Amino acid sequence: MTSRSFAPRSLAVAGLALTLGACGINTIPTAEENAKARWADVQNQYQRRADLIPNLVSTVKAAGAQEKDILVEVTQARASASQVKLSGDQLTDPAAVQRYQTAQAGLTMSLQRLQEAYPELKSQGNYTTLMSQLEGTENRITIARNDYNSAVQQYNTTIRTFPNAIGAKIFYGAKPMVPFAATTPGADTAPKVNFGS
């Protein structure tokens, strides 16, 4: 083999490597895995909230049995939210993401009703500590959802822009991921606050 026949092959291999590199061969899986990792952070924070609820329910039970209905509602909402699972592979399915969001929103609403119904419990140390932990968890959930949405935006942009769109379509059959959105009715409207007249 002469050096002349070797040179065109080397150039062809280098050109092919450059073309494949420009098609997102590494960029697309990196962006996808980042979005999936951010989704795992969201699930982790929802699990933290679900783990705190039994302690909160026990504390409220100790304060009085007449509030049984709200405790049952919170327990049922937690069970429903825990049954709806969403894996990283389902992040491209809008219906699956919607089911998950709806289940978590139901739990959030029942926790808000619990908090509103127990003003007298605020004087109890355990209740105050648990509500503070839940509030902190809600903040962590918000941050984790924001991080997930940023990762989804980056991934979706990557698979839709040239030249990565070529690799996304040909090599991966990539589909856009679904961002996390508010599902609580009226979440886009500021609440009215009334301190009385």
Short mmCIF file of C-alpha atoms in Angstrom, two decimals:
data_model
loop_
_atom_site.label_atom_id
_atom_site.label_comp_id
_atom_site.label_asym_id
_atom_site.label_seq_id
_atom_site.Cartn_x
_atom_site.Cartn_y
_atom_site.Cartn_z
CA MET A 1 0.00 0.00 0.00
CA THR A 2 1.39 3.36 -0.94
CA SER A 3 1.24 6.48 1.08
CA ARG A 4 -0.88 8.05 -1.67
CA SER A 5 -3.74 5.56 -1.21
CA PHE A 6 -3.50 5.88 2.55
CA ALA A 7 -3.96 9.67 2.52
CA PRO A 8 -7.46 9.68 0.93
CA ARG A 9 -8.63 7.03 3.40
CA SER A 10 -7.30 9.05 6.32
CA LEU A 11 -9.03 12.13 5.04
CA ALA A 12 -12.27 10.20 4.55
CA VAL A 13 -12.12 8.77 8.09
CA ALA A 14 -11.34 12.21 9.54
CA GLY A 15 -14.17 13.75 7.50
CA LEU A 16 -16.60 11.07 8.68
CA ALA A 17 -15.58 11.57 12.30
CA LEU A 18 -16.02 15.32 11.97
CA THR A 19 -19.44 14.89 10.32
CA LEU A 20 -20.62 12.48 13.03
CA GLY A 21 -19.28 14.76 15.75
CA ALA A 22 -21.20 17.68 14.26
CA CYS A 23 -24.43 15.64 14.26
CA GLY A 24 -24.66 15.51 18.04
CA ILE A 25 -23.40 11.98 18.59
CA ASN A 26 -22.22 12.94 22.08
CA THR A 27 -24.23 16.11 22.65
CA ILE A 28 -27.68 14.52 22.42
CA PRO A 29 -27.16 11.69 24.93
CA THR A 30 -25.41 14.11 27.29
CA ALA A 31 -28.37 16.51 27.20
CA GLU A 32 -30.84 13.63 27.57
CA GLU A 33 -29.06 12.16 30.58
CA ASN A 34 -28.84 15.61 32.17
CA ALA A 35 -32.62 16.05 31.81
CA LYS A 36 -33.24 12.57 33.25
CA ALA A 37 -30.94 13.34 36.20
CA ARG A 38 -32.82 16.57 36.88
CA TRP A 39 -36.07 14.58 36.76
CA ALA A 40 -34.66 12.19 39.36
CA ASP A 41 -34.03 15.26 41.57
CA VAL A 42 -37.71 16.23 41.21
CA GLN A 43 -38.81 12.73 42.20
CA ASN A 44 -36.40 12.76 45.14
CA GLN A 45 -37.99 15.93 46.53
CA TYR A 46 -41.52 14.55 46.05
CA GLN A 47 -40.42 11.41 47.92
CA ARG A 48 -39.04 13.56 50.74
CA ARG A 49 -42.44 15.25 51.03
CA ALA A 50 -44.25 11.89 51.00
CA ASP A 51 -41.94 10.64 53.79
CA LEU A 52 -42.74 13.67 55.99
CA ILE A 53 -46.51 13.30 55.73
CA PRO A 54 -46.97 10.27 58.07
CA ASN A 55 -45.21 12.22 60.85
CA LEU A 56 -47.42 15.23 60.22
CA VAL A 57 -50.56 13.09 60.26
CA SER A 58 -49.50 11.47 63.56
CA THR A 59 -48.91 14.89 65.12
CA VAL A 60 -52.33 16.15 64.03
CA LYS A 61 -54.03 12.95 65.21
CA ALA A 62 -52.59 13.50 68.65
CA ALA A 63 -54.13 16.98 68.74
CA GLY A 64 -57.71 15.92 68.12
CA ALA A 65 -59.90 13.30 66.52
CA GLN A 66 -62.54 15.71 65.15
CA GLU A 67 -60.27 16.60 62.21
CA LYS A 68 -60.36 13.04 60.92
CA ASP A 69 -61.78 13.94 57.47
CA ILE A 70 -58.84 16.12 56.49
CA LEU A 71 -56.36 13.55 57.77
CA VAL A 72 -58.03 10.89 55.64
CA GLU A 73 -57.88 13.22 52.62
CA VAL A 74 -54.16 13.88 53.10
CA THR A 75 -53.41 10.18 53.55
CA GLN A 76 -55.41 9.25 50.44
CA ALA A 77 -53.77 12.02 48.39
CA ARG A 78 -50.34 10.78 49.47
CA ALA A 79 -51.25 7.22 48.49
CA SER A 80 -52.55 8.37 45.09
CA ALA A 81 -49.49 10.50 44.42
CA SER A 82 -47.18 7.64 45.41
CA GLN A 83 -48.88 5.25 42.97
CA VAL A 84 -48.30 7.44 39.91
CA LYS A 85 -44.75 6.83 38.69
CA LEU A 86 -42.92 8.56 35.86
CA SER A 87 -39.62 7.15 34.61
CA GLY A 88 -37.02 9.04 32.61
CA ASP A 89 -38.09 7.13 29.51
CA GLN A 90 -41.65 8.50 29.85
CA LEU A 91 -40.56 12.15 29.82
CA THR A 92 -41.49 12.39 26.13
CA ASP A 93 -45.10 11.28 26.83
CA PRO A 94 -47.25 14.36 27.61
CA ALA A 95 -50.11 12.24 29.03
CA ALA A 96 -47.80 10.42 31.47
CA VAL A 97 -46.24 13.70 32.63
CA GLN A 98 -49.73 15.21 33.06
CA ARG A 99 -50.89 12.25 35.20
CA TYR A 100 -47.85 12.65 37.45
CA GLN A 101 -48.30 16.41 37.77
CA THR A 102 -52.01 16.03 38.57
CA ALA A 103 -51.35 13.46 41.31
CA GLN A 104 -48.70 15.68 42.93
CA ALA A 105 -50.94 18.77 42.66
CA GLY A 106 -53.70 16.87 44.50
CA LEU A 107 -51.35 16.16 47.37
CA THR A 108 -50.22 19.80 47.46
CA MET A 109 -53.85 20.97 47.68
CA SER A 110 -54.70 18.58 50.54
CA LEU A 111 -51.62 19.74 52.47
CA GLN A 112 -52.70 23.35 52.01
CA ARG A 113 -56.18 22.52 53.37
CA LEU A 114 -54.56 20.77 56.33
CA GLN A 115 -52.48 23.83 57.10
CA GLU A 116 -55.49 26.16 56.85
CA ALA A 117 -57.62 23.93 59.06
CA TYR A 118 -55.23 23.78 62.00
CA PRO A 119 -54.35 27.25 63.23
CA GLU A 120 -54.41 26.03 66.84
CA LEU A 121 -51.74 23.43 66.08
CA LYS A 122 -49.21 26.13 65.24
CA SER A 123 -48.44 26.45 68.94
CA GLN A 124 -47.28 22.82 69.07
CA GLY A 125 -43.57 22.41 68.43
CA ASN A 126 -43.77 19.18 66.43
CA TYR A 127 -46.41 20.55 64.10
CA THR A 128 -44.49 23.77 63.52
CA THR A 129 -41.28 21.85 62.81
CA LEU A 130 -42.98 19.47 60.40
CA MET A 131 -44.77 22.29 58.56
CA SER A 132 -41.45 24.13 58.29
CA GLN A 133 -39.85 21.01 56.81
CA LEU A 134 -42.74 20.63 54.36
CA GLU A 135 -42.40 24.27 53.35
CA GLY A 136 -38.68 23.76 52.78
CA THR A 137 -39.47 20.65 50.74
CA GLU A 138 -41.97 22.59 48.61
CA ASN A 139 -39.21 25.12 47.92
CA ARG A 140 -36.82 22.30 46.98
CA ILE A 141 -39.49 20.84 44.69
CA THR A 142 -39.84 24.21 42.96
CA ILE A 143 -36.08 24.49 42.46
CA ALA A 144 -35.82 20.90 41.21
CA ARG A 145 -38.70 21.46 38.74
CA ASN A 146 -37.02 24.65 37.49
CA ASP A 147 -33.72 22.79 37.01
CA TYR A 148 -35.57 20.00 35.19
CA ASN A 149 -37.35 22.47 32.91
CA SER A 150 -34.01 24.14 32.06
CA ALA A 151 -32.50 20.76 31.20
CA VAL A 152 -35.54 19.87 29.07
CA GLN A 153 -35.30 23.18 27.25
CA GLN A 154 -31.61 22.55 26.53
CA TYR A 155 -32.31 18.99 25.33
CA ASN A 156 -35.27 20.01 23.16
CA THR A 157 -33.24 22.84 21.64
CA THR A 158 -30.33 20.47 20.97
CA ILE A 159 -32.44 17.91 19.10
CA ARG A 160 -34.17 20.58 17.02
CA THR A 161 -31.18 22.67 15.88
CA PHE A 162 -28.79 22.00 13.03
CA PRO A 163 -26.57 19.99 12.82
CA ASN A 164 -27.61 18.03 15.95
CA ALA A 165 -31.11 17.55 14.54
CA ILE A 166 -29.64 15.20 11.93
CA GLY A 167 -28.08 12.91 14.53
CA ALA A 168 -31.13 13.18 16.78
CA LYS A 169 -33.38 11.93 13.99
CA ILE A 170 -31.11 9.37 12.31
CA PHE A 171 -29.25 7.81 15.24
CA TYR A 172 -31.54 8.29 18.22
CA GLY A 173 -35.08 8.88 16.97
CA ALA A 174 -35.14 11.55 19.66
CA LYS A 175 -38.46 13.06 20.74
CA PRO A 176 -38.91 16.30 22.68
CA MET A 177 -39.27 15.91 26.44
CA VAL A 178 -42.21 17.40 28.29
CA PRO A 179 -41.49 20.25 30.73
CA PHE A 180 -43.17 20.36 34.11
CA ALA A 181 -46.09 22.81 34.10
CA ALA A 182 -48.58 24.06 36.70
CA THR A 183 -51.67 21.84 36.80
CA THR A 184 -53.47 23.41 39.73
CA PRO A 185 -56.50 25.34 38.47
CA GLY A 186 -55.91 29.06 38.83
CA ALA A 187 -52.16 28.67 39.39
CA ASP A 188 -51.62 31.44 36.85
CA THR A 189 -53.76 33.89 38.86
CA ALA A 190 -52.47 35.66 41.96
CA PRO A 191 -54.48 34.73 45.09
CA LYS A 192 -56.64 37.36 46.75
CA VAL A 193 -55.58 38.17 50.29
CA ASN A 194 -58.17 39.57 52.68
CA PHE A 195 -57.16 40.59 56.20
CA GLY A 196 -60.66 41.78 57.07
CA SER A 197 -61.81 45.37 57.36
#
